[in-house]
Every structure is written in C-alpha cells, then in structure tokens.
Amino acid sequence: MSTDIRLSLPPPPYSVADHRTQQLKDCFASLVNEQFQIQRLFDTVAERLQTIPQIGSHHPLAEEWTTLRQLHRKTYRDSQEQASRCADFLSHFLEVVIPLTASDIPILEKQTLTKQFIEDVGRYRLEAQQCSEQFDNLKTRIESFRIKCGLQTARAPQGFWSKVKDFCVAIGQAIDRLLSHIVNLFRRSLRYVHVEIGERNTSGHLSMDIFFDEYSQLPEEYEMRPQGATAEIDAAARTLESKLGGFEDAWDAVRKSCDTLRTRLALADTVTGSLPYYESCLTNARRQYMALRECMTAYAQGRTPNF
C-alpha cells in the first residue's frame, strides 16, 4: 500500500469518543489504577506477614508470598507486551485496510483482505486468553495462600471451641473458593451466544450475538469473608480478579467489533451497488478500532488512554 493512498484520506468526520468507546476507555483506565493498588497490597501483606508470630519473615509462607509478588510482576509485564502486539496489529487495520476504500481495486479483493484481517484476530484473541489465564492462575494461588495463612495462624494454642470455630471457618472458605470458581467458569461460558443462520458468503447468511448481563454478587453481609491479617490478602486477590475481568472485557470488545464488521460485510453482499455500503461499514468500524488501539497502546505504556 503506497503512502499516497494513506495521505489522500480526509480527516475522520467524527469524534472517537462516544458512549461505547468511553466505556472501553474507563475499562483500561481502571486497569492502570488497579495495578498501582495491587502493588501496594503486595507490599502491605508482606509487611503484615512479618508481624504474625506464627509466620515471621523467614517462614515458607513469607517466601511463597515473595514468589507470588514476582509472578505478578512478570504476568503484568507479559500482558503489556501482548497489548503492544495488539496495538501494532490494529495499526495494520487503520493504516492499510481502511485506506483501501480510497483505492480502485475491486470490492471482492477489498473484502478478501478485510476478512483475512478478521481471521487473524483469532490468533490475538488466543494470546489474550492465555494472558487472562495467567492472571486467573495467580488469583487462584493467592486464594490458596490466603487459606494456608489462615490455617497457620489458627494453630496457636487455644481452647477447644476456638479450634472448632476455626475449623469451620476453614471449611467455609474452601467451599466459598470452590463455588466462586464454578460460578466464574459458568459466567465466562455464558457471556454471549453467537448464532449464524444460512451458508457463509451468501445473501441468506445472518449472524448475530446475544449478550447476557453480568451476574450480580451477593451483598457483603452474606459473603464469607476472612478476618484479621488474611483479610488484606483476600482484598489483593479480589483486586486481581477485578483487573482480570477488565482485561477480558477489553479483548471481548475486539471480538464484538470483528463480529459486527463481519455481519455488515455479509449484509453488504445483498445490497445492489454495495461499494458505498462496504465503505460505510469500514468507516463505522474505524471509530471502535481507533479507540481500542489507543487503549492497548496506553496499557502497554502504563498510562491512561487519551482520546
């Protein structure tokens, strides 16, 4: 693609910021803020571990927490590198695919290139899913650490009924962890349902998505919350879970945008003189991709999106 084609494009006749892109921006802005909170929580928990008589600074649990903190740093750096690769990929769409609307090549060739771009998104979605699983694995390990820390502190000399109480609390925390994991798996599998009717690349093909609302959590008074020093560890795990959810939502926006573009291209095939409609589809998609590219670039650089 020559530079002349890119320079011949007029400025976008719209603002990048709208309701949907603002939600995307808020999602990535919260990820940056939560990263700073997570770092402080890791430091706070490390300090608290040193003050617990049953643990101290040289206990295996303290060493495990140090390992988890290092794992978090690596996971976050890996996610930033993934965001940088995604931003470069989206630049290909903005700088190559979109300018094709100003060229004179046949529309079928334009559609072929655009569909190839859509197929390539699957590879980046897979990498994003792997990154999400790394955060989920970290969250699970922190939850396990939290329970082990609670059991360790419960081994101090105490009365019979205190031991029974602590034992019941430990069982309750284990059940809570198992149920939370099952609910999270169920929630992820029912985020949306993709429906396709008819043969692809034909005029009778219809594609749609059915999205489900996010599930509501129980009020805090009904949740089983740890007490004492382990409460801060629990807060760190829940913060990581929130960060993971935001990261998943951002990559889900990529999938929804590509599905929307695929649907518009399929419908364009049914319209006589479909070139203007095809160009309109790319123009509408450009707003979402410009915002997403900025969000991914900002995340990779550790800053707030600016648009």
PDB file of C-alpha atoms in Angstrom:
ATOM      1  CA  MET A   1       0.000   0.000   0.000  1.00  0.00           C
ATOM      2  CA  SER A   2       1.530   3.298  -1.049  1.00  0.00           C
ATOM      3  CA  THR A   3       1.884   6.316   1.190  1.00  0.00           C
ATOM      4  CA  ASP A   4      -0.067   8.463  -1.313  1.00  0.00           C
ATOM      5  CA  ILE A   5      -3.250   6.484  -0.630  1.00  0.00           C
ATOM      6  CA  ARG A   6      -2.978   6.995   3.091  1.00  0.00           C
ATOM      7  CA  LEU A   7      -2.300  10.716   2.771  1.00  0.00           C
ATOM      8  CA  SER A   8      -5.221  11.199   0.389  1.00  0.00           C
ATOM      9  CA  LEU A   9      -7.745  10.230   3.068  1.00  0.00           C
ATOM     10  CA  PRO A  10      -9.699  13.124   4.618  1.00  0.00           C
ATOM     11  CA  PRO A  11      -9.743  13.605   8.396  1.00  0.00           C
ATOM     12  CA  PRO A  12     -12.358  11.480  10.173  1.00  0.00           C
ATOM     13  CA  PRO A  13     -15.674  13.376  10.254  1.00  0.00           C
ATOM     14  CA  TYR A  14     -16.497  12.189  13.759  1.00  0.00           C
ATOM     15  CA  SER A  15     -15.270  12.158  17.307  1.00  0.00           C
ATOM     16  CA  VAL A  16     -13.579   8.992  18.546  1.00  0.00           C
ATOM     17  CA  ALA A  17     -15.192   9.442  21.958  1.00  0.00           C
ATOM     18  CA  ASP A  18     -18.761   8.157  22.191  1.00  0.00           C
ATOM     19  CA  HIS A  19     -20.724   6.029  24.660  1.00  0.00           C
ATOM     20  CA  ARG A  20     -19.130   2.698  23.704  1.00  0.00           C
ATOM     21  CA  THR A  21     -15.587   3.975  23.353  1.00  0.00           C
ATOM     22  CA  GLN A  22     -15.914   5.854  26.649  1.00  0.00           C
ATOM     23  CA  GLN A  23     -16.777   2.578  28.374  1.00  0.00           C
ATOM     24  CA  LEU A  24     -13.704   1.000  26.793  1.00  0.00           C
ATOM     25  CA  LYS A  25     -11.569   3.923  27.948  1.00  0.00           C
ATOM     26  CA  ASP A  26     -12.916   3.659  31.505  1.00  0.00           C
ATOM     27  CA  CYS A  27     -12.105  -0.061  31.492  1.00  0.00           C
ATOM     28  CA  PHE A  28      -8.448   0.473  30.645  1.00  0.00           C
ATOM     29  CA  ALA A  29      -8.126   3.492  32.916  1.00  0.00           C
ATOM     30  CA  SER A  30      -9.275   1.367  35.852  1.00  0.00           C
ATOM     31  CA  LEU A  31      -6.718  -1.312  34.970  1.00  0.00           C
ATOM     32  CA  VAL A  32      -3.885   1.189  35.350  1.00  0.00           C
ATOM     33  CA  ASN A  33      -5.220   2.428  38.692  1.00  0.00           C
ATOM     34  CA  GLU A  34      -5.755  -1.085  39.988  1.00  0.00           C
ATOM     35  CA  GLN A  35      -2.191  -2.038  39.073  1.00  0.00           C
ATOM     36  CA  PHE A  36      -0.865   0.591  41.486  1.00  0.00           C
ATOM     37  CA  GLN A  37      -3.286  -0.627  44.160  1.00  0.00           C
ATOM     38  CA  ILE A  38      -2.157  -4.221  43.654  1.00  0.00           C
ATOM     39  CA  GLN A  39       1.482  -3.272  44.106  1.00  0.00           C
ATOM     40  CA  ARG A  40       0.676  -1.538  47.378  1.00  0.00           C
ATOM     41  CA  LEU A  41      -1.360  -4.515  48.561  1.00  0.00           C
ATOM     42  CA  PHE A  42       1.520  -6.915  47.870  1.00  0.00           C
ATOM     43  CA  ASP A  43       3.823  -4.704  49.947  1.00  0.00           C
ATOM     44  CA  THR A  44       1.261  -4.366  52.739  1.00  0.00           C
ATOM     45  CA  VAL A  45       0.682  -8.104  53.005  1.00  0.00           C
ATOM     46  CA  ALA A  46       4.446  -8.743  53.058  1.00  0.00           C
ATOM     47  CA  GLU A  47       4.770  -6.338  55.984  1.00  0.00           C
ATOM     48  CA  ARG A  48       1.855  -7.933  57.818  1.00  0.00           C
ATOM     49  CA  LEU A  49       3.355 -11.405  57.441  1.00  0.00           C
ATOM     50  CA  GLN A  50       6.446 -10.268  59.338  1.00  0.00           C
ATOM     51  CA  THR A  51       4.307  -9.168  62.286  1.00  0.00           C
ATOM     52  CA  ILE A  52       2.478 -12.500  62.708  1.00  0.00           C
ATOM     53  CA  PRO A  53       4.241 -14.543  65.435  1.00  0.00           C
ATOM     54  CA  GLN A  54       3.418 -17.878  63.807  1.00  0.00           C
ATOM     55  CA  ILE A  55       4.947 -16.812  60.475  1.00  0.00           C
ATOM     56  CA  GLY A  56       7.651 -14.131  60.509  1.00  0.00           C
ATOM     57  CA  SER A  57       9.947 -13.040  57.672  1.00  0.00           C
ATOM     58  CA  HIS A  58      11.681 -16.414  57.069  1.00  0.00           C
ATOM     59  CA  HIS A  59       8.652 -18.683  57.126  1.00  0.00           C
ATOM     60  CA  PRO A  60       7.826 -20.702  53.955  1.00  0.00           C
ATOM     61  CA  LEU A  61       4.600 -18.702  53.642  1.00  0.00           C
ATOM     62  CA  ALA A  62       6.562 -15.448  53.535  1.00  0.00           C
ATOM     63  CA  GLU A  63       8.792 -16.905  50.830  1.00  0.00           C
ATOM     64  CA  GLU A  64       5.720 -18.062  48.925  1.00  0.00           C
ATOM     65  CA  TRP A  65       4.279 -14.560  49.054  1.00  0.00           C
ATOM     66  CA  THR A  66       7.529 -13.189  47.630  1.00  0.00           C
ATOM     67  CA  THR A  67       7.229 -15.691  44.784  1.00  0.00           C
ATOM     68  CA  LEU A  68       3.648 -14.618  44.133  1.00  0.00           C
ATOM     69  CA  ARG A  69       4.674 -10.973  44.049  1.00  0.00           C
ATOM     70  CA  GLN A  70       7.381 -11.752  41.476  1.00  0.00           C
ATOM     71  CA  LEU A  71       4.898 -13.794  39.458  1.00  0.00           C
ATOM     72  CA  HIS A  72       2.508 -10.853  39.428  1.00  0.00           C
ATOM     73  CA  ARG A  73       5.200  -8.544  38.087  1.00  0.00           C
ATOM     74  CA  LYS A  74       6.035 -10.983  35.292  1.00  0.00           C
ATOM     75  CA  THR A  75       2.378 -11.549  34.425  1.00  0.00           C
ATOM     76  CA  TYR A  76       1.736  -7.830  34.212  1.00  0.00           C
ATOM     77  CA  ARG A  77       4.799  -7.260  32.011  1.00  0.00           C
ATOM     78  CA  ASP A  78       3.703 -10.090  29.721  1.00  0.00           C
ATOM     79  CA  SER A  79       0.237  -8.558  29.409  1.00  0.00           C
ATOM     80  CA  GLN A  80       1.781  -5.204  28.474  1.00  0.00           C
ATOM     81  CA  GLU A  81       3.811  -6.873  25.722  1.00  0.00           C
ATOM     82  CA  GLN A  82       0.650  -8.559  24.467  1.00  0.00           C
ATOM     83  CA  ALA A  83      -1.159  -5.206  24.419  1.00  0.00           C
ATOM     84  CA  SER A  84       1.719  -3.706  22.413  1.00  0.00           C
ATOM     85  CA  ARG A  85       1.485  -6.500  19.830  1.00  0.00           C
ATOM     86  CA  CYS A  86      -2.263  -5.987  19.581  1.00  0.00           C
ATOM     87  CA  ALA A  87      -1.823  -2.237  19.058  1.00  0.00           C
ATOM     88  CA  ASP A  88       0.579  -2.922  16.182  1.00  0.00           C
ATOM     89  CA  PHE A  89      -1.926  -5.345  14.684  1.00  0.00           C
ATOM     90  CA  LEU A  90      -4.733  -2.789  14.895  1.00  0.00           C
ATOM     91  CA  SER A  91      -2.465  -0.243  13.243  1.00  0.00           C
ATOM     92  CA  HIS A  92      -2.406  -2.555  10.240  1.00  0.00           C
ATOM     93  CA  PHE A  93      -6.188  -2.252  10.061  1.00  0.00           C
ATOM     94  CA  LEU A  94      -6.162   1.538  10.408  1.00  0.00           C
ATOM     95  CA  GLU A  95      -3.262   2.198   8.059  1.00  0.00           C
ATOM     96  CA  VAL A  96      -3.785  -0.494   5.427  1.00  0.00           C
ATOM     97  CA  VAL A  97      -7.309  -1.943   5.399  1.00  0.00           C
ATOM     98  CA  ILE A  98      -9.211   1.319   5.888  1.00  0.00           C
ATOM     99  CA  PRO A  99      -7.263   3.205   3.145  1.00  0.00           C
ATOM    100  CA  LEU A 100      -8.371   0.533   0.700  1.00  0.00           C
ATOM    101  CA  THR A 101     -11.688   2.380   0.497  1.00  0.00           C
ATOM    102  CA  ALA A 102      -9.845   5.127  -1.390  1.00  0.00           C
ATOM    103  CA  SER A 103      -8.297   2.734  -3.909  1.00  0.00           C
ATOM    104  CA  ASP A 104      -9.711   1.427  -7.189  1.00  0.00           C
ATOM    105  CA  ILE A 105      -9.265  -2.325  -6.631  1.00  0.00           C
ATOM    106  CA  PRO A 106     -12.393  -4.494  -6.976  1.00  0.00           C
ATOM    107  CA  ILE A 107     -14.615  -4.756  -3.927  1.00  0.00           C
ATOM    108  CA  LEU A 108     -14.164  -8.535  -3.792  1.00  0.00           C
ATOM    109  CA  GLU A 109     -10.441  -8.062  -3.252  1.00  0.00           C
ATOM    110  CA  LYS A 110     -11.159  -5.473  -0.561  1.00  0.00           C
ATOM    111  CA  GLN A 111     -13.495  -7.897   1.196  1.00  0.00           C
ATOM    112  CA  THR A 112     -10.942 -10.690   0.948  1.00  0.00           C
ATOM    113  CA  LEU A 113      -8.293  -8.593   2.696  1.00  0.00           C
ATOM    114  CA  THR A 114     -10.740  -7.440   5.357  1.00  0.00           C
ATOM    115  CA  LYS A 115     -11.907 -10.998   6.041  1.00  0.00           C
ATOM    116  CA  GLN A 116      -8.273 -12.092   6.313  1.00  0.00           C
ATOM    117  CA  PHE A 117      -7.817  -9.404   8.961  1.00  0.00           C
ATOM    118  CA  ILE A 118     -10.839 -10.732  10.827  1.00  0.00           C
ATOM    119  CA  GLU A 119      -9.417 -14.257  10.771  1.00  0.00           C
ATOM    120  CA  ASP A 120      -6.077 -13.016  12.110  1.00  0.00           C
ATOM    121  CA  VAL A 121      -7.870 -11.588  15.152  1.00  0.00           C
ATOM    122  CA  GLY A 122      -8.364 -15.153  16.360  1.00  0.00           C
ATOM    123  CA  ARG A 123      -4.647 -15.531  16.971  1.00  0.00           C
ATOM    124  CA  TYR A 124      -4.518 -12.397  19.097  1.00  0.00           C
ATOM    125  CA  ARG A 125      -7.627 -13.457  20.962  1.00  0.00           C
ATOM    126  CA  LEU A 126      -5.903 -16.744  21.795  1.00  0.00           C
ATOM    127  CA  GLU A 127      -2.881 -14.893  23.175  1.00  0.00           C
ATOM    128  CA  ALA A 128      -5.195 -12.649  25.174  1.00  0.00           C
ATOM    129  CA  GLN A 129      -6.971 -15.686  26.590  1.00  0.00           C
ATOM    130  CA  GLN A 130      -3.641 -17.170  27.633  1.00  0.00           C
ATOM    131  CA  CYS A 131      -2.772 -13.908  29.349  1.00  0.00           C
ATOM    132  CA  SER A 132      -6.127 -13.935  31.127  1.00  0.00           C
ATOM    133  CA  GLU A 133      -5.494 -17.483  32.303  1.00  0.00           C
ATOM    134  CA  GLN A 134      -2.175 -16.364  33.798  1.00  0.00           C
ATOM    135  CA  PHE A 135      -3.989 -13.742  35.865  1.00  0.00           C
ATOM    136  CA  ASP A 136      -6.609 -16.316  36.840  1.00  0.00           C
ATOM    137  CA  ASN A 137      -3.876 -18.731  37.909  1.00  0.00           C
ATOM    138  CA  LEU A 138      -2.287 -16.003  40.017  1.00  0.00           C
ATOM    139  CA  LYS A 139      -5.640 -15.255  41.621  1.00  0.00           C
ATOM    140  CA  THR A 140      -6.152 -18.931  42.462  1.00  0.00           C
ATOM    141  CA  ARG A 141      -2.703 -19.215  44.013  1.00  0.00           C
ATOM    142  CA  ILE A 142      -3.333 -16.144  46.159  1.00  0.00           C
ATOM    143  CA  GLU A 143      -6.632 -17.626  47.314  1.00  0.00           C
ATOM    144  CA  SER A 144      -4.808 -20.826  48.247  1.00  0.00           C
ATOM    145  CA  PHE A 145      -2.153 -18.845  50.075  1.00  0.00           C
ATOM    146  CA  ARG A 146      -4.826 -16.956  51.985  1.00  0.00           C
ATOM    147  CA  ILE A 147      -6.356 -20.194  53.297  1.00  0.00           C
ATOM    148  CA  LYS A 148      -2.957 -21.627  54.238  1.00  0.00           C
ATOM    149  CA  CYS A 149      -2.107 -18.407  56.050  1.00  0.00           C
ATOM    150  CA  GLY A 150      -5.367 -18.587  57.990  1.00  0.00           C
ATOM    151  CA  LEU A 151      -4.747 -22.199  58.951  1.00  0.00           C
ATOM    152  CA  GLN A 152      -1.209 -21.386  60.068  1.00  0.00           C
ATOM    153  CA  THR A 153      -2.335 -18.630  62.399  1.00  0.00           C
ATOM    154  CA  ALA A 154      -5.092 -20.888  63.748  1.00  0.00           C
ATOM    155  CA  ARG A 155      -2.506 -23.376  65.043  1.00  0.00           C
ATOM    156  CA  ALA A 156      -1.654 -21.178  68.019  1.00  0.00           C
ATOM    157  CA  PRO A 157      -2.668 -22.537  71.481  1.00  0.00           C
ATOM    158  CA  GLN A 158      -6.379 -22.010  72.037  1.00  0.00           C
ATOM    159  CA  GLY A 159      -9.444 -23.572  73.572  1.00  0.00           C
ATOM    160  CA  PHE A 160     -11.473 -26.450  72.175  1.00  0.00           C
ATOM    161  CA  TRP A 161     -14.376 -24.328  70.901  1.00  0.00           C
ATOM    162  CA  SER A 162     -11.984 -21.856  69.282  1.00  0.00           C
ATOM    163  CA  LYS A 163     -10.414 -24.731  67.359  1.00  0.00           C
ATOM    164  CA  VAL A 164     -13.848 -25.916  66.263  1.00  0.00           C
ATOM    165  CA  LYS A 165     -14.728 -22.405  65.124  1.00  0.00           C
ATOM    166  CA  ASP A 166     -11.511 -22.008  63.132  1.00  0.00           C
ATOM    167  CA  PHE A 167     -12.002 -25.436  61.575  1.00  0.00           C
ATOM    168  CA  CYS A 168     -15.499 -24.499  60.431  1.00  0.00           C
ATOM    169  CA  VAL A 169     -14.241 -21.189  59.060  1.00  0.00           C
ATOM    170  CA  ALA A 170     -11.544 -23.000  57.082  1.00  0.00           C
ATOM    171  CA  ILE A 171     -14.135 -25.379  55.623  1.00  0.00           C
ATOM    172  CA  GLY A 172     -16.376 -22.445  54.755  1.00  0.00           C
ATOM    173  CA  GLN A 173     -13.538 -20.653  52.990  1.00  0.00           C
ATOM    174  CA  ALA A 174     -12.718 -23.764  50.966  1.00  0.00           C
ATOM    175  CA  ILE A 175     -16.355 -24.164  49.922  1.00  0.00           C
ATOM    176  CA  ASP A 176     -16.564 -20.464  49.088  1.00  0.00           C
ATOM    177  CA  ARG A 177     -13.467 -20.748  46.913  1.00  0.00           C
ATOM    178  CA  LEU A 178     -14.852 -23.790  45.075  1.00  0.00           C
ATOM    179  CA  LEU A 179     -18.247 -22.195  44.461  1.00  0.00           C
ATOM    180  CA  SER A 180     -16.643 -18.944  43.283  1.00  0.00           C
ATOM    181  CA  HIS A 181     -14.533 -20.872  40.800  1.00  0.00           C
ATOM    182  CA  ILE A 182     -17.582 -22.740  39.453  1.00  0.00           C
ATOM    183  CA  VAL A 183     -19.576 -19.510  39.151  1.00  0.00           C
ATOM    184  CA  ASN A 184     -16.710 -17.806  37.305  1.00  0.00           C
ATOM    185  CA  LEU A 185     -16.464 -20.683  34.809  1.00  0.00           C
ATOM    186  CA  PHE A 186     -20.224 -20.631  34.289  1.00  0.00           C
ATOM    187  CA  ARG A 187     -20.226 -16.844  33.867  1.00  0.00           C
ATOM    188  CA  ARG A 188     -17.475 -16.918  31.261  1.00  0.00           C
ATOM    189  CA  SER A 189     -19.212 -19.630  29.236  1.00  0.00           C
ATOM    190  CA  LEU A 190     -22.453 -17.609  29.123  1.00  0.00           C
ATOM    191  CA  ARG A 191     -21.138 -14.148  28.341  1.00  0.00           C
ATOM    192  CA  TYR A 192     -22.700 -14.364  24.908  1.00  0.00           C
ATOM    193  CA  VAL A 193     -24.176 -16.745  22.348  1.00  0.00           C
ATOM    194  CA  HIS A 194     -23.119 -16.398  18.708  1.00  0.00           C
ATOM    195  CA  VAL A 195     -25.778 -17.505  16.205  1.00  0.00           C
ATOM    196  CA  GLU A 196     -25.313 -17.965  12.469  1.00  0.00           C
ATOM    197  CA  ILE A 197     -28.109 -18.823  10.045  1.00  0.00           C
ATOM    198  CA  GLY A 198     -27.526 -19.896   6.463  1.00  0.00           C
ATOM    199  CA  GLU A 199     -24.372 -20.545   4.472  1.00  0.00           C
ATOM    200  CA  ARG A 200     -21.499 -18.106   4.822  1.00  0.00           C
ATOM    201  CA  ASN A 201     -20.641 -15.805   1.908  1.00  0.00           C
ATOM    202  CA  THR A 202     -24.221 -15.988   0.610  1.00  0.00           C
ATOM    203  CA  SER A 203     -27.036 -13.467   0.618  1.00  0.00           C
ATOM    204  CA  GLY A 204     -29.036 -15.604   3.026  1.00  0.00           C
ATOM    205  CA  HIS A 205     -26.377 -15.607   5.746  1.00  0.00           C
ATOM    206  CA  LEU A 206     -27.291 -13.919   9.033  1.00  0.00           C
ATOM    207  CA  SER A 207     -25.026 -13.565  12.055  1.00  0.00           C
ATOM    208  CA  MET A 208     -25.996 -12.233  15.463  1.00  0.00           C
ATOM    209  CA  ASP A 209     -24.820 -12.180  19.061  1.00  0.00           C
ATOM    210  CA  ILE A 210     -26.979 -12.483  22.187  1.00  0.00           C
ATOM    211  CA  PHE A 211     -25.300 -10.952  25.227  1.00  0.00           C
ATOM    212  CA  PHE A 212     -26.158 -11.681  28.850  1.00  0.00           C
ATOM    213  CA  ASP A 213     -25.956  -9.204  31.682  1.00  0.00           C
ATOM    214  CA  GLU A 214     -23.160  -9.591  34.196  1.00  0.00           C
ATOM    215  CA  TYR A 215     -24.190 -11.658  37.172  1.00  0.00           C
ATOM    216  CA  SER A 216     -24.828  -9.888  40.473  1.00  0.00           C
ATOM    217  CA  GLN A 217     -22.806 -10.767  43.517  1.00  0.00           C
ATOM    218  CA  LEU A 218     -24.340 -11.340  46.908  1.00  0.00           C
ATOM    219  CA  PRO A 219     -24.294  -8.460  49.383  1.00  0.00           C
ATOM    220  CA  GLU A 220     -21.197  -8.411  51.558  1.00  0.00           C
ATOM    221  CA  GLU A 221     -23.101  -9.390  54.676  1.00  0.00           C
ATOM    222  CA  TYR A 222     -23.914 -12.754  53.072  1.00  0.00           C
ATOM    223  CA  GLU A 223     -20.377 -13.488  51.887  1.00  0.00           C
ATOM    224  CA  MET A 224     -17.855 -15.474  53.881  1.00  0.00           C
ATOM    225  CA  ARG A 225     -15.020 -13.033  54.491  1.00  0.00           C
ATOM    226  CA  PRO A 226     -11.761 -13.842  56.278  1.00  0.00           C
ATOM    227  CA  GLN A 227     -10.899 -11.964  59.440  1.00  0.00           C
ATOM    228  CA  GLY A 228      -7.684 -10.472  60.729  1.00  0.00           C
ATOM    229  CA  ALA A 229      -4.488 -10.333  58.722  1.00  0.00           C
ATOM    230  CA  THR A 230      -5.789 -12.591  55.973  1.00  0.00           C
ATOM    231  CA  ALA A 231      -8.442 -10.003  55.061  1.00  0.00           C
ATOM    232  CA  GLU A 232      -5.829  -7.900  53.248  1.00  0.00           C
ATOM    233  CA  ILE A 233      -4.637 -10.928  51.310  1.00  0.00           C
ATOM    234  CA  ASP A 234      -8.225 -11.599  50.336  1.00  0.00           C
ATOM    235  CA  ALA A 235      -8.573  -7.981  49.175  1.00  0.00           C
ATOM    236  CA  ALA A 236      -5.481  -8.348  46.974  1.00  0.00           C
ATOM    237  CA  ALA A 237      -6.948 -11.468  45.361  1.00  0.00           C
ATOM    238  CA  ARG A 238     -10.260  -9.752  44.687  1.00  0.00           C
ATOM    239  CA  THR A 239      -8.458  -6.761  43.181  1.00  0.00           C
ATOM    240  CA  LEU A 240      -6.564  -9.072  40.845  1.00  0.00           C
ATOM    241  CA  GLU A 241      -9.851 -10.707  39.899  1.00  0.00           C
ATOM    242  CA  SER A 242     -11.290  -7.298  39.046  1.00  0.00           C
ATOM    243  CA  LYS A 243      -8.236  -6.483  36.948  1.00  0.00           C
ATOM    244  CA  LEU A 244      -8.575  -9.791  35.104  1.00  0.00           C
ATOM    245  CA  GLY A 245     -12.240  -9.082  34.410  1.00  0.00           C
ATOM    246  CA  GLY A 246     -11.359  -5.707  32.911  1.00  0.00           C
ATOM    247  CA  PHE A 247      -8.693  -7.258  30.715  1.00  0.00           C
ATOM    248  CA  GLU A 248     -11.145  -9.887  29.466  1.00  0.00           C
ATOM    249  CA  ASP A 249     -13.751  -7.194  28.746  1.00  0.00           C
ATOM    250  CA  ALA A 250     -11.244  -5.243  26.646  1.00  0.00           C
ATOM    251  CA  TRP A 251     -10.461  -8.251  24.476  1.00  0.00           C
ATOM    252  CA  ASP A 252     -14.123  -9.114  24.277  1.00  0.00           C
ATOM    253  CA  ALA A 253     -14.553  -5.691  22.658  1.00  0.00           C
ATOM    254  CA  VAL A 254     -12.188  -6.834  19.896  1.00  0.00           C
ATOM    255  CA  ARG A 255     -14.325  -9.885  19.253  1.00  0.00           C
ATOM    256  CA  LYS A 256     -17.571  -7.921  19.191  1.00  0.00           C
ATOM    257  CA  SER A 257     -16.128  -5.338  16.805  1.00  0.00           C
ATOM    258  CA  CYS A 258     -14.933  -8.005  14.400  1.00  0.00           C
ATOM    259  CA  ASP A 259     -18.256  -9.841  14.572  1.00  0.00           C
ATOM    260  CA  THR A 260     -20.030  -6.581  13.791  1.00  0.00           C
ATOM    261  CA  LEU A 261     -17.754  -5.943  10.829  1.00  0.00           C
ATOM    262  CA  ARG A 262     -18.303  -9.496   9.525  1.00  0.00           C
ATOM    263  CA  THR A 263     -22.069  -9.084   9.775  1.00  0.00           C
ATOM    264  CA  ARG A 264     -22.018  -5.750   7.956  1.00  0.00           C
ATOM    265  CA  LEU A 265     -19.894  -7.195   5.165  1.00  0.00           C
ATOM    266  CA  ALA A 266     -22.249 -10.161   4.813  1.00  0.00           C
ATOM    267  CA  LEU A 267     -25.255  -7.842   4.593  1.00  0.00           C
ATOM    268  CA  ALA A 268     -23.419  -5.625   2.102  1.00  0.00           C
ATOM    269  CA  ASP A 269     -23.333  -8.561  -0.328  1.00  0.00           C
ATOM    270  CA  THR A 270     -27.132  -8.453  -0.508  1.00  0.00           C
ATOM    271  CA  VAL A 271     -27.316  -4.773  -1.481  1.00  0.00           C
ATOM    272  CA  THR A 272     -27.142  -3.600  -5.095  1.00  0.00           C
ATOM    273  CA  GLY A 273     -24.182  -1.282  -5.589  1.00  0.00           C
ATOM    274  CA  SER A 274     -22.613  -2.425  -2.332  1.00  0.00           C
ATOM    275  CA  LEU A 275     -19.367  -0.419  -2.562  1.00  0.00           C
ATOM    276  CA  PRO A 276     -20.716   2.640  -0.669  1.00  0.00           C
ATOM    277  CA  TYR A 277     -22.219   0.349   1.961  1.00  0.00           C
ATOM    278  CA  TYR A 278     -18.927  -1.527   2.257  1.00  0.00           C
ATOM    279  CA  GLU A 279     -17.047   1.743   2.740  1.00  0.00           C
ATOM    280  CA  SER A 280     -19.636   2.810   5.324  1.00  0.00           C
ATOM    281  CA  CYS A 281     -19.077  -0.424   7.260  1.00  0.00           C
ATOM    282  CA  LEU A 282     -15.331   0.201   7.459  1.00  0.00           C
ATOM    283  CA  THR A 283     -15.863   3.826   8.474  1.00  0.00           C
ATOM    284  CA  ASN A 284     -18.184   2.813  11.308  1.00  0.00           C
ATOM    285  CA  ALA A 285     -15.737   0.159  12.496  1.00  0.00           C
ATOM    286  CA  ARG A 286     -12.849   2.626  12.400  1.00  0.00           C
ATOM    287  CA  ARG A 287     -14.133   4.534  15.434  1.00  0.00           C
ATOM    288  CA  GLN A 288     -14.024   1.415  17.598  1.00  0.00           C
ATOM    289  CA  TYR A 289     -10.620   0.327  16.352  1.00  0.00           C
ATOM    290  CA  MET A 290      -9.043   3.746  16.843  1.00  0.00           C
ATOM    291  CA  ALA A 291     -10.226   3.764  20.442  1.00  0.00           C
ATOM    292  CA  LEU A 292      -9.118   0.179  21.030  1.00  0.00           C
ATOM    293  CA  ARG A 293      -5.681   0.808  19.571  1.00  0.00           C
ATOM    294  CA  GLU A 294      -5.193   3.808  21.857  1.00  0.00           C
ATOM    295  CA  CYS A 295      -6.333   1.801  24.876  1.00  0.00           C
ATOM    296  CA  MET A 296      -3.972  -1.069  24.118  1.00  0.00           C
ATOM    297  CA  THR A 297      -1.078   1.320  23.451  1.00  0.00           C
ATOM    298  CA  ALA A 298      -1.769   3.145  26.716  1.00  0.00           C
ATOM    299  CA  TYR A 299      -1.948  -0.130  28.664  1.00  0.00           C
ATOM    300  CA  ALA A 300       1.371  -1.249  27.180  1.00  0.00           C
ATOM    301  CA  GLN A 301       2.931   2.054  28.249  1.00  0.00           C
ATOM    302  CA  GLY A 302       1.318   2.060  31.707  1.00  0.00           C
ATOM    303  CA  ARG A 303      -0.741   5.207  31.176  1.00  0.00           C
ATOM    304  CA  THR A 304      -4.373   6.275  30.859  1.00  0.00           C
ATOM    305  CA  PRO A 305      -5.945   6.285  27.367  1.00  0.00           C
ATOM    306  CA  ASN A 306      -6.104   9.751  25.810  1.00  0.00           C
ATOM    307  CA  PHE A 307      -8.974  10.439  23.422  1.00  0.00           C
TER     308      PHE A 307
END
